[in-house]
Amino acid sequence: MITLTIDGREIQVEEGATILQAAEKMGIRIPTLCHDRRLLPVGACRICLVEVENPRPGLVPACATLVAEGLVIKTATDKVKKVRKTILELLLINHPLDCPVCDKAGECSLQDLTYEYGVSENRFSGKKAALRIDVVSPLIERNLNRCILCGKCVRICDELMDVAETGFIGRGYEARVGTDFDRPLDCEFCGQCLDICPVGALTSRLFKHRGRVWELEKVETTCAYCGLGCAFTLGVKRGKILKARGADSSSINDENLCVRGHFGWGYIHHPERLTKPLLKKEGRLVAVSWKEALHEAVRRFRQIKEKVGPDALAGIGSPRLTNEEVYLFQRFIRAGLGTNNIDHAGGYGHAGLSALKDSLGYPGTVKNLQDSDCILLLRSDLSETHPVAGIKVNLAVKRGRAALIVANPYPIKFSRHAKQSLIYRPGNEIALLNGMVRVMIEENLINREFVNTSTSGFDAMSKVAAAYTPDKVKELTGVEPAAVIEAARTYARAERPAIVISAGYAPLGEDDRLVQAAINLALITGNPEGIAYLVERNNSSGAFWMGAVPSLLPGRQPLKNKGEFEEVWGAALPGKEGMSALDIFNEQSVIRGLYLVGENPLAACPDPVRTRQVLEELELLVVQDLFLTEVAAMADIVFPAAGFAEKEGTYTNTEGRVQEIKPALTPVGEARPDLDIISELSRLMGHEMSYSSAAEVRAEIKKLVPDFEQAKAFEGKGKLVGIEQRDVVEEISKDYPLILMDGGLRFHSGSLSRYSSALTGVSPEARVEMSSLDAKSNEIEGGRQVKVRSRYGETLLQVAVNDRLPQGRVLIRRYPKSGLMNLLPQPEFKDGRYEGKICTVKVVKA
Amino acid sequence: MLHKEQNLETVLSEYKKEQGSLIPVLQRAQAIDGYLSKPVMSRVAGELGLYESDVYGVATFYTQFRFAPLGENIVKVCHGTACHVSGAEEISDSLCNHLKVEEGETTADGKFTTERVVCLGCCSLAPVVMVNEETYGRLTSDKVKKVLDKY
Ligand code: SF4
Ligand code: SF4
Ligand code: SF4
Ligand code: FES
Ligand code: FES
């Protein structure tokens, strides 16, 4: 600890802190322009100058000067004030002073400081800049005449995003921030630069001339796209969201946001939002009253229940719903309808969560990622799937010099910084991990003590791993033996290694096995807290934990524990295990009435033809959603639901953190929060539910699920389980010569993003990526339309030639309407579980 | 075209992944076409493991680099101290208006490229303009137009 004096008061701070940090700790404000907590200090603008009295008198920039023992500082002397004022005058020489029309007004540091320091006239004069305003780049407007060259946008784009879209161009008085050859932005559109800009040089097109900052009501809530659950603040004016900004330095995102969080919420105001309940009459959906729609649903649920029995009914919820909604939904299905036929469509994709729960006791953590000294990025194209977690990887690697091992079936953005890039044969992750485990055991790189005290199952596990010799791993994965050995050593020798896996990629249904194989690696080296399993949707974790699964009650309690639930719910519960989403859409489906809440199986399940057939044969289809999705259009009854900004509740993020969402708007039209709809339906069905708020539902959940807030860290007991690599890739033949890989896309997530014009506006058209060699041998040119055909279906796409892609593989990202699901096989039911396959395809000219 | 491309490849292969070699690479790359085009700079960035914005930023910092093809004739307008006080700014304005370009740009017909320089070493003749190797002194806004007519 170091003791120094600031403005007459003593303070103790840690070594390595800056004067600015010390002052902040004491609540003393020092103005800054080029400084941001998240960036490395550069000390460029000098507005933060403070006076040193001892030891060597003079002025120093507070943001870039480290504290020293005995330092005596004054932050607001006349001298300091005068210098700050001069700096402002110099900045204002070429600043346009168009504050009345500038969208930053109200949160512009330059304007605020000019006012604070009373700069009313300028002793200096010079040419005002006359740069062309960038009106072409999407989402972000750049008016560099207002730029004060603080460099924060350049640095955040480089240091955190690792995009480096812009840089300083030219020099001296002419220096400016821009892209090469002044082209429009063509980047990740995270909007980080826009939020960090202290002036109006970078502003949001979505906010342009829509209001003034001080008119906005600020609502702190949680992003509803991916499983990270970034904290953000919405700016709302007259019932419209105009802005979002990363919030809360204590949350997972540390104020950062990706393009979806920053710009993707516009779907909530989409003109096609459902505003009234709909009922199918004479083959057409017509608007009806809530009363009519609800009564009709209840009448027909009852009819089926009485005629065929409760197990002819089923419900599928969505990992987009809040915990409270998922909980009530499963309660309604179980106690109201009387069946355990309940699931959420993404469920089998997130089976990794159960492995974490069962073998590690907590859901993994992202928190430590940034401080890791070695990161194994396994099947995780983070800049596309979880961009904010990608920031942590960038920081660990670029700032912390962590050794990065990228293991992915195709090169990704992070590959450029990788110590090792292991491109393996799709679907063979487990072989790779087992291979690494074997090397570690062979070379005695494991933490015996930890294995002995904190794990079980080592011997059986190592027996399985022993078979994965470097040569066998090479045969399965294509990765060279030396590379596997090196990766194992790098990981094992690191002090704080981390493994990152993103959930829900092919082969579907394998994630629990994959995650267990990764847990083995983490546990034998004694690193139970270095594992991050990143789920896809905002509440994938919650849906899993709140019992939207056929075999488990809330809190993952087995059906045989139903007594306690029966007591609280006041109803008898079915004891027979229910059907999963995959069973429901199976050929032998016996479901007659289906209730879908926020889920579109036509877009989310493989083999849409089969799925459609099942849906068409239903006697009753009730859909509850924000939009008339493809599946809602087929429904008999449609309930209009409220979106994330129109309701209250909680989401559980990928780390198991329970985070609140707060209503920023009233629901559009007659739309209602899912919570209301479900409880009313249940009441009419004869199963009483009455809650006045989400908090009340939460209180009930906590009674039944004591660990509603799941364990946040390893609690001392881990399980090692040997996992064999299955053969998951379909046969490669002349008819289907290419392996199909599916990938994430940062501009989209599920089905809501396609109603966000901001996101669709910057997202490329759906494409299939091919290596140039494969393109050549198939006589296909980039940009052309092609047919991608698998054994199950086909889809029409544009080709993008990607030179970095390995030969023999094609990549389709999850664009809306990519037709990816048409190509994928239905997982097969084998030995009591569904097993997905990675399919092979052929690409032919359209 | 093919020939030039090969040249760039030779330059790049000589410097591949060598730290701090950006400026010599850019200098030699510029020598091939007389300017640095976008594709050339992306290649350089890719090969040296840099971001394109870094390469562009460094290149624009130095006046020696150009980003558009040169015109047939180079018109250098002196803005050194002596020329500055004798009205170099007016000369520049008049020249640019006449040629319909901004300073540093090339005319649409590719005939002239204007450039701003400091002190051509003949201050007694200020204000001075140099066209290719020829120096013209004691200019006025009208005279400078006549000078151009010769080319
Ligand atoms: S939007 Fe993001 S990626 Fe694009 S320039 Fe700004 S910081 Fe960089
Ligand atoms: S655009 Fe904004 S953030 Fe970027 S350098 Fe200029 S003032 Fe700073
Ligand atoms: S990373 Fe995920 S939670 Fe964070 S802003 Fe992006 S989509 Fe939202
Ligand atoms: S804020 Fe400290 S120098 Fe800019
Ligand atoms: S100042 Fe122009 S020639 Fe010297």
PDB file of C-alpha atoms in Angstrom, chain A residues 127 158 162-172 176 178-183 398 416-417, chain B residues 36-39 41-42 45 49-54 56-58 60-63 67-68 89:
ATOM      1  CA  LYS A 127      -9.302  27.345 -39.476  1.00  0.00           C
ATOM      2  CA  ASP A 158      -8.194  -2.018 -31.183  1.00  0.00           C
ATOM      3  CA  ASP A 162      -9.461  -6.242 -31.860  1.00  0.00           C
ATOM      4  CA  VAL A 163     -10.997  -4.838 -35.023  1.00  0.00           C
ATOM      5  CA  ALA A 164      -8.862  -1.712 -35.479  1.00  0.00           C
ATOM      6  CA  GLU A 165     -11.324  -0.344 -37.963  1.00  0.00           C
ATOM      7  CA  THR A 166     -10.038   3.217 -37.724  1.00  0.00           C
ATOM      8  CA  GLY A 167      -6.735   4.892 -37.019  1.00  0.00           C
ATOM      9  CA  PHE A 168      -5.096   8.299 -36.972  1.00  0.00           C
ATOM     10  CA  ILE A 169      -4.664   9.613 -40.467  1.00  0.00           C
ATOM     11  CA  GLY A 170      -2.326  12.410 -41.510  1.00  0.00           C
ATOM     12  CA  ARG A 171      -0.571  14.531 -38.964  1.00  0.00           C
ATOM     13  CA  GLY A 172      -0.394  17.882 -37.254  1.00  0.00           C
ATOM     14  CA  ARG A 176      -7.983  12.996 -38.056  1.00  0.00           C
ATOM     15  CA  GLY A 178     -10.657   7.603 -40.123  1.00  0.00           C
ATOM     16  CA  THR A 179     -10.637   4.451 -42.161  1.00  0.00           C
ATOM     17  CA  ASP A 180      -8.236   3.635 -44.932  1.00  0.00           C
ATOM     18  CA  PHE A 181      -9.108   5.643 -48.023  1.00  0.00           C
ATOM     19  CA  ASP A 182     -12.023   7.153 -46.102  1.00  0.00           C
ATOM     20  CA  ARG A 183     -14.283   4.256 -46.907  1.00  0.00           C
ATOM     21  CA  LYS A 398      -3.215  -8.862 -26.067  1.00  0.00           C
ATOM     22  CA  ARG A 416      -4.398 -14.398 -35.663  1.00  0.00           C
ATOM     23  CA  HIS A 417      -3.291 -14.087 -32.053  1.00  0.00           C
TER      24      HIS A 417
ATOM     25  CA  LEU B  36       0.032   3.162 -52.772  1.00  0.00           C
ATOM     26  CA  SER B  37      -3.311   1.683 -53.755  1.00  0.00           C
ATOM     27  CA  LYS B  38      -5.818   0.083 -51.388  1.00  0.00           C
ATOM     28  CA  PRO B  39      -5.090  -3.476 -52.577  1.00  0.00           C
ATOM     29  CA  MET B  41      -1.766  -1.630 -48.654  1.00  0.00           C
ATOM     30  CA  SER B  42      -4.051  -4.513 -47.668  1.00  0.00           C
ATOM     31  CA  ALA B  45      -0.875  -5.268 -43.870  1.00  0.00           C
ATOM     32  CA  GLY B  49       0.619  -9.054 -39.663  1.00  0.00           C
ATOM     33  CA  LEU B  50      -0.639  -5.504 -39.140  1.00  0.00           C
ATOM     34  CA  TYR B  51      -4.101  -3.977 -39.278  1.00  0.00           C
ATOM     35  CA  GLU B  52      -4.942  -2.033 -42.424  1.00  0.00           C
ATOM     36  CA  SER B  53      -5.766   1.020 -40.362  1.00  0.00           C
ATOM     37  CA  ASP B  54      -2.251   0.960 -38.880  1.00  0.00           C
ATOM     38  CA  TYR B  56      -2.807   3.594 -43.622  1.00  0.00           C
ATOM     39  CA  GLY B  57      -2.204   5.684 -40.531  1.00  0.00           C
ATOM     40  CA  VAL B  58       1.563   5.339 -40.787  1.00  0.00           C
ATOM     41  CA  THR B  60      -0.494   9.162 -44.218  1.00  0.00           C
ATOM     42  CA  PHE B  61       1.788  10.446 -41.491  1.00  0.00           C
ATOM     43  CA  TYR B  62       4.632  10.819 -43.975  1.00  0.00           C
ATOM     44  CA  THR B  63       4.323  13.251 -46.840  1.00  0.00           C
ATOM     45  CA  PHE B  67      -2.480   7.338 -52.436  1.00  0.00           C
ATOM     46  CA  ALA B  68      -3.534   8.141 -55.974  1.00  0.00           C
ATOM     47  CA  GLU B  89      -1.818  30.792 -50.025  1.00  0.00           C
TER      48      GLU B  89
END
